[in-house]
Coordinates of C-alpha atoms and ligand atoms in Angstrom, one line a residue:
M1 CA 9.1 47.1 1.9
A2 CA 9.3 43.9 0.3
E3 CA 6.3 42.1 -1.0
F4 CA 5.6 38.8 -1.1
G5 CA 4.6 37.3 -4.4
K6 CA 2.3 34.7 -4.7
I7 CA 3.4 31.6 -6.6
Q8 CA 1.0 30.1 -9.1
F9 CA 0.0 26.6 -8.9
Q10 CA -1.6 24.1 -10.7
K11 CA -5.7 23.6 -10.0
K12 CA -6.7 21.2 -7.8
N13 CA -7.9 17.5 -8.5
N14 CA -4.5 17.5 -10.3
P15 CA -4.4 13.7 -11.2
T16 CA -0.6 13.4 -10.0
A17 CA -1.1 14.9 -6.9
E18 CA 0.1 12.8 -4.2
Q19 CA -3.5 11.5 -2.3
K20 CA -1.2 9.9 0.7
G21 CA 1.7 10.0 2.8
T22 CA 4.2 11.6 5.3
V23 CA 6.6 14.7 6.0
E24 CA 7.9 15.8 8.9
W25 CA 9.9 18.9 10.0
R26 CA 12.1 20.2 12.8
S27 CA 12.2 23.6 13.8
P28 CA 14.0 25.3 16.1
S29 CA 12.7 28.0 18.6
N30 CA 14.8 31.8 18.6
I31 CA 15.4 34.8 20.9
A32 CA 14.5 38.1 19.9
L33 CA 17.5 40.8 20.3
I34 CA 15.6 43.3 19.1
K35 CA 12.2 42.8 20.6
Y36 CA 9.2 42.5 18.5
W37 CA 6.6 44.1 20.2
G38 CA 2.9 45.8 19.5
K39 CA 1.3 44.3 16.5
H40 CA -1.4 46.0 13.5
K41 CA -4.2 43.7 12.1
G42 CA -3.0 40.6 10.1
Q43 CA -0.1 39.8 12.4
I44 CA 2.1 43.1 11.1
P45 CA 4.5 44.0 13.5
M46 CA 4.9 47.2 14.5
N47 CA 7.9 47.4 14.8
P48 CA 11.3 45.4 13.3
S49 CA 12.7 42.6 15.2
L50 CA 16.2 40.6 15.3
S51 CA 16.5 37.3 16.4
M52 CA 19.0 34.6 17.7
T53 CA 18.0 30.9 15.9
L54 CA 18.2 28.3 18.8
K55 CA 20.0 24.8 17.9
Y56 CA 18.8 22.3 20.5
A57 CA 15.5 23.8 21.8
F58 CA 13.6 22.6 18.5
T59 CA 9.9 21.0 17.8
Q60 CA 9.4 18.5 15.1
T61 CA 6.6 17.7 13.6
E62 CA 4.8 15.2 11.5
V63 CA 2.1 15.5 9.2
S64 CA 0.4 12.3 7.4
W65 CA -2.6 12.6 4.9
E66 CA -5.0 10.9 3.2
P67 CA -8.3 11.9 1.5
K68 CA -11.3 13.2 3.6
N69 CA -14.4 11.1 4.0
T70 CA -16.4 13.7 6.2
N71 CA -18.3 16.7 6.1
E72 CA -16.0 18.9 8.5
K73 CA -14.6 21.8 6.9
V74 CA -11.1 21.8 8.5
A75 CA -10.0 18.1 9.3
F76 CA -7.5 17.0 11.5
D77 CA -6.1 15.0 14.7
F78 CA -3.4 16.6 16.5
F79 CA -0.9 15.0 19.2
L80 CA 1.2 16.9 21.4
G81 CA 3.6 14.1 22.6
H82 CA 1.7 10.6 23.2
E83 CA -1.6 13.5 24.1
K84 CA -4.5 14.7 21.6
A85 CA -3.9 18.6 22.3
G86 CA -6.3 21.0 23.8
E87 CA -8.5 23.0 22.5
E88 CA -6.5 26.0 22.3
F89 CA -3.7 24.2 20.3
E90 CA -6.7 22.9 17.6
K91 CA -7.9 26.8 17.1
R92 CA -4.8 27.8 16.1
I93 CA -4.0 24.9 13.9
E94 CA -7.4 25.3 11.9
M95 CA -6.9 29.1 11.7
L96 CA -3.2 28.3 9.9
I97 CA -4.8 25.3 7.9
R98 CA -7.3 27.7 6.4
H99 CA -5.0 30.2 5.7
F100 CA -3.3 27.7 3.3
A101 CA -6.5 26.8 1.9
N102 CA -7.1 30.3 0.5
E103 CA -4.2 29.8 -1.4
F104 CA -4.3 25.7 -2.0
P105 CA -7.8 25.0 -1.9
Q106 CA -7.2 21.7 -2.4
L107 CA -5.6 21.1 1.4
L108 CA -9.5 21.2 2.4
D109 CA -10.3 17.8 0.9
Y110 CA -7.5 15.8 2.9
R111 CA -7.8 14.5 6.6
F112 CA -4.1 15.3 8.3
N113 CA -3.1 13.8 11.4
I114 CA -0.5 16.1 12.8
K115 CA 2.4 14.9 15.5
S116 CA 4.3 17.3 17.2
I117 CA 7.1 16.5 20.0
N118 CA 9.4 19.1 21.7
T119 CA 13.0 19.2 23.0
F120 CA 12.2 20.9 25.9
P121 CA 9.0 22.0 28.2
H122 CA 6.4 24.1 28.1
S123 CA 6.8 27.6 29.8
T124 CA 10.4 27.5 30.1
G125 CA 11.0 31.0 28.7
I126 CA 11.4 29.3 25.4
A127 CA 8.9 30.0 22.5
S128 CA 7.8 26.8 21.8
S129 CA 5.0 28.7 19.8
A130 CA 7.7 29.8 17.8
S131 CA 9.2 26.6 16.9
G132 CA 5.5 24.8 16.7
L133 CA 3.8 27.1 14.5
S134 CA 7.4 27.1 12.0
A135 CA 7.4 22.8 11.9
L136 CA 3.4 23.1 11.4
A137 CA 3.9 25.7 8.7
L138 CA 7.2 24.0 7.1
S139 CA 4.8 20.6 7.0
I140 CA 1.7 21.7 5.9
L141 CA 3.3 23.5 2.6
S142 CA 5.2 20.5 2.1
V143 CA 1.5 18.9 2.0
A144 CA 0.1 21.8 0.2
L145 CA 2.9 21.0 -2.7
K146 CA 2.9 17.5 -2.8
T147 CA -0.9 17.2 -3.0
N148 CA -0.6 19.7 -6.2
A149 CA 2.2 18.3 -7.4
A150 CA 4.4 21.1 -7.7
S151 CA 8.0 21.8 -6.2
M152 CA 9.5 25.1 -5.2
N153 CA 13.5 25.8 -4.6
Y154 CA 14.3 26.0 -1.0
D155 CA 14.4 29.2 -1.0
E156 CA 10.7 30.3 -2.0
Q157 CA 9.9 27.3 0.4
V158 CA 11.1 28.7 3.6
Q159 CA 9.9 32.3 2.9
K160 CA 7.0 31.2 1.9
A161 CA 6.5 28.9 5.3
S162 CA 7.9 32.1 7.0
Y163 CA 4.6 33.8 5.9
Y164 CA 2.6 31.3 7.0
A165 CA 4.0 30.6 10.3
R166 CA 3.9 34.7 11.1
L167 CA -0.2 34.0 10.6
G168 CA 0.1 31.4 13.3
S169 CA 2.5 33.0 15.7
G170 CA 4.6 36.8 15.0
S171 CA 7.7 35.4 16.1
A172 CA 7.3 32.1 14.5
C173 CA 8.3 33.8 11.1
R174 CA 12.1 34.2 12.8
S175 CA 12.4 30.4 13.1
V176 CA 12.5 29.2 9.5
E177 CA 16.3 29.7 9.1
G178 CA 19.5 30.9 11.0
P179 CA 21.8 31.8 12.2
Y180 CA 19.8 34.9 12.9
M181 CA 16.8 36.6 11.8
I182 CA 15.3 40.0 10.8
W183 CA 11.4 40.6 10.7
G184 CA 10.1 43.8 9.7
S185 CA 10.1 46.5 6.9
G186 CA 12.8 49.0 7.1
A187 CA 15.1 47.2 9.1
Q188 CA 17.4 46.6 5.7
T189 CA 16.1 47.2 2.0
N190 CA 15.0 43.3 1.3
S191 CA 13.4 43.1 4.8
S192 CA 9.3 42.2 5.0
D193 CA 6.6 42.5 7.3
Q194 CA 5.2 39.7 6.0
Y195 CA 8.4 37.3 6.4
A196 CA 11.7 37.2 8.0
I197 CA 15.0 36.8 6.0
P198 CA 18.1 35.3 7.4
F199 CA 21.0 37.5 8.3
T200 CA 24.8 36.3 9.0
P201 CA 26.7 38.5 10.6
H202 CA 30.5 38.8 11.2
K203 CA 31.8 35.0 12.1
D204 CA 32.2 35.8 15.6
F205 CA 28.5 35.7 15.8
H206 CA 28.1 32.8 14.3
K207 CA 28.2 30.8 17.5
I208 CA 26.8 32.6 20.7
H209 CA 25.4 30.3 23.8
D210 CA 22.6 30.9 25.4
S211 CA 22.1 30.1 29.5
I212 CA 18.1 30.1 29.8
I213 CA 18.2 30.3 33.9
L214 CA 14.3 29.6 34.9
F215 CA 13.7 31.7 37.4
D216 CA 9.6 30.7 36.9
K217 CA 8.4 27.5 35.2
R218 CA 4.8 28.5 35.7
P219 CA 2.5 29.9 32.2
K220 CA 3.1 33.2 31.4
K221 CA 1.1 35.9 33.0
V222 CA -0.1 37.5 30.3
G223 CA -0.3 35.6 26.7
S224 CA 1.4 37.1 23.7
S225 CA -1.8 38.5 22.0
A226 CA -3.1 40.6 25.2
G227 CA 0.8 41.6 25.4
H228 CA 0.8 42.9 22.1
A229 CA -2.1 44.7 22.7
L230 CA -0.9 46.8 25.3
M231 CA 1.1 48.6 22.5
K232 CA -2.3 50.1 21.0
E233 CA -3.1 52.7 23.3
H234 CA 0.7 52.9 24.7
P235 CA 1.8 56.5 25.6
Y236 CA 5.5 55.6 24.2
R237 CA 4.2 53.8 21.3
K238 CA 5.9 56.4 18.6
G239 CA 9.1 56.5 20.7
R240 CA 9.2 52.8 20.9
I241 CA 8.6 52.4 17.0
E242 CA 11.5 54.5 16.6
Q243 CA 13.8 53.0 19.1
A244 CA 13.2 49.8 17.9
K245 CA 13.8 51.1 14.2
K246 CA 17.2 52.7 15.1
N247 CA 18.4 49.5 17.3
T248 CA 17.7 46.9 14.8
K249 CA 20.4 49.0 12.4
K250 CA 22.5 49.8 14.6
L251 CA 22.6 46.1 15.9
I252 CA 22.7 45.0 12.4
E253 CA 26.0 47.1 12.0
A254 CA 27.4 46.0 15.0
M255 CA 27.4 42.1 14.0
N256 CA 28.6 42.9 11.1
A257 CA 31.4 44.4 12.3
G258 CA 32.1 41.9 14.9
D259 CA 31.1 44.5 17.8
F260 CA 30.6 43.1 20.9
E261 CA 30.2 46.3 23.1
T262 CA 27.4 47.5 20.9
W263 CA 26.1 44.2 20.8
Q264 CA 25.4 43.8 24.5
Y265 CA 24.1 47.3 25.3
I266 CA 21.5 47.2 22.3
T267 CA 20.8 43.6 23.3
E268 CA 20.0 44.5 27.3
Q269 CA 18.4 47.9 26.3
E270 CA 16.1 46.2 24.1
A271 CA 15.1 43.6 27.0
L272 CA 14.8 46.3 29.6
S273 CA 13.0 48.4 27.6
L274 CA 10.7 45.6 26.8
H275 CA 9.6 45.1 30.2
G276 CA 9.8 49.6 30.8
L277 CA 6.6 49.4 28.2
M278 CA 4.7 46.5 30.2
M279 CA 5.0 48.3 33.1
S280 CA 4.3 52.0 31.9
S281 CA 1.2 50.2 29.7
P282 CA -2.1 51.6 30.5
Q283 CA -2.8 48.3 32.0
P284 CA 0.8 47.9 33.8
V285 CA 2.5 44.3 33.6
L286 CA 5.5 43.1 35.9
L287 CA 6.9 40.3 35.1
L288 CA 10.2 40.7 36.4
E289 CA 11.0 38.8 39.7
P290 CA 13.2 39.9 42.4
N291 CA 15.8 37.2 41.7
T292 CA 15.5 38.2 37.7
L293 CA 16.9 42.1 38.8
K294 CA 19.2 40.7 41.5
F295 CA 21.1 38.1 39.2
I296 CA 21.2 41.6 36.2
N297 CA 22.5 43.7 39.5
D298 CA 25.4 40.8 40.3
L299 CA 26.3 40.3 36.4
L300 CA 26.5 44.0 35.9
E301 CA 28.9 44.1 38.6
F302 CA 30.6 40.5 38.1
R303 CA 31.7 41.6 34.1
T304 CA 32.5 45.5 35.0
G305 CA 36.2 45.9 33.8
K306 CA 36.6 42.0 32.1
G307 CA 35.5 42.7 28.8
Y308 CA 33.2 39.7 28.8
K309 CA 31.5 39.4 25.5
V310 CA 28.2 38.6 27.4
A311 CA 24.5 40.0 27.9
F312 CA 21.4 39.3 28.7
T313 CA 18.0 39.2 27.3
I314 CA 14.4 38.6 28.8
D315 CA 11.4 38.0 27.1
A316 CA 7.9 38.6 28.2
G317 CA 8.4 36.8 31.7
P318 CA 10.9 36.7 34.5
N319 CA 13.7 33.9 33.1
I320 CA 17.2 35.1 31.9
H321 CA 18.7 34.1 28.1
L322 CA 22.1 34.8 28.9
L323 CA 24.0 35.1 25.8
Y324 CA 27.7 34.6 25.6
A325 CA 31.1 34.0 23.4
P326 CA 32.7 31.0 23.3
S327 CA 35.8 32.2 24.6
D328 CA 34.0 33.5 28.0
R329 CA 32.2 29.9 28.4
K330 CA 33.8 29.5 31.2
A331 CA 33.8 32.3 33.0
I332 CA 30.5 32.7 32.6
Q333 CA 29.2 29.1 33.6
D334 CA 31.1 29.6 36.7
F335 CA 29.2 32.8 37.6
I336 CA 25.8 31.5 37.0
G337 CA 26.7 28.1 39.2
S338 CA 28.1 30.5 41.8
W339 CA 25.7 32.8 41.7
L340 CA 22.9 29.6 42.5
L341 CA 24.7 28.6 45.2
D342 CA 25.7 31.1 46.8
N343 CA 22.0 32.5 46.9
H344 CA 21.0 28.8 47.6
L345 CA 19.0 28.7 44.9
N346 CA 18.2 25.3 42.5
L347 CA 17.1 26.7 39.5
E348 CA 17.0 24.7 36.2
V349 CA 19.4 26.5 33.3
I350 CA 18.9 25.2 29.9
D351 CA 22.2 25.4 27.5
D352 CA 21.7 26.2 24.4
E353 CA 23.6 28.5 21.4
T354 CA 23.1 29.6 18.2
G355 CA 21.3 27.2 15.3
N356 CA 21.0 27.3 11.5
G357 CA 17.1 26.9 10.9
A358 CA 14.6 24.2 10.2
K359 CA 15.1 21.0 8.3
Q360 CA 12.9 18.5 6.7
L361 CA 13.6 14.9 8.0
F362 CA 11.0 13.3 5.8
Ligands
PMV1 O1 5.1 35.6 18.7 P1 4.3 36.1 19.5 O2 2.8 36.5 19.5 O3 4.6 35.5 20.9 O4 5.7 37.4 20.3 C1 6.8 37.5 20.8 C2 7.2 38.6 21.6 C3 8.4 38.7 22.1 O5 8.7 37.2 22.6 C4 8.3 39.4 23.8 C5 9.4 39.4 21.3 C6 9.8 38.6 19.9 O6 10.5 39.6 19.2 O7 10.2 37.2 20.2

């Protein structure tokens, strides 16, 4: 397993440190093809995962800082859009700043004003915690460097941000770069449980469309921590870990070779395995809805014998991400449109595609 190296910084109270300022990062969400499901203490995944970085679904986070003049240990205000965010968000942010402060203790000398906006609404089948915590980790890391008059090269910086993003929300570590990301030891010689690394496969996978069909926009029935906890005593735990390891290797090989057939097979098997695991947990969880299943069955029938480069995937909810190559865009989008009409459903469909990762705006 690759180890995460600590980089030495100058001590606090550095006279050349920037006492006040603003930074801003944009970070995309990601969709897992190999699913991370189950974790050990310290946000260490039970199995490797592989995701596609999205392009248009992102969070933009601005962090301003100034010397603090209160006794609070961690001092910040957090706004999501124009509103002050709730306690749940505040707890996560405080925890993340505390993690950073173990390595960059000078951060506790400042007060932060944090403003985040998402390009997509909450609970839409797009992981806002992934883009949100990744943008926040990148921003706080920039502040940590500026308040220490330190610098890092870009690769070190995104790797360290991935490490901290993971502590905020596991899959967020896969939102710093693109077009694909691998997280978890054993997947590749240089992959790690501590942070994700970029993966650039055969050129035919560089642009894949993702139509996200929103069967249900209500908040998740099972939060992600409760979901991961289902794997602790799961009867199929050992088999699942083996399956994910093998699938990760096979998927990497297939994507390097431009093999869409294997990509389709593994991507779909992973989505169905995730839901199979939830349904067979000691406390069973059923998140698929009748229309999710109807859509999958109709898709399988529609594509039979046509060789389309298309695969469905589903996270911990009922919404489908339909992934497809640009060459099949018209056929697949026509299929989605007709399916919605035939089934008298007026559902929102969000269109996204492969993206290249986070970007510093300021
Ligand atoms: O990062 P978390 O704790 O929200 O978990 C994400 C879990 C899945 O979305 C179901 C799978 C994945 O790898 O993203």
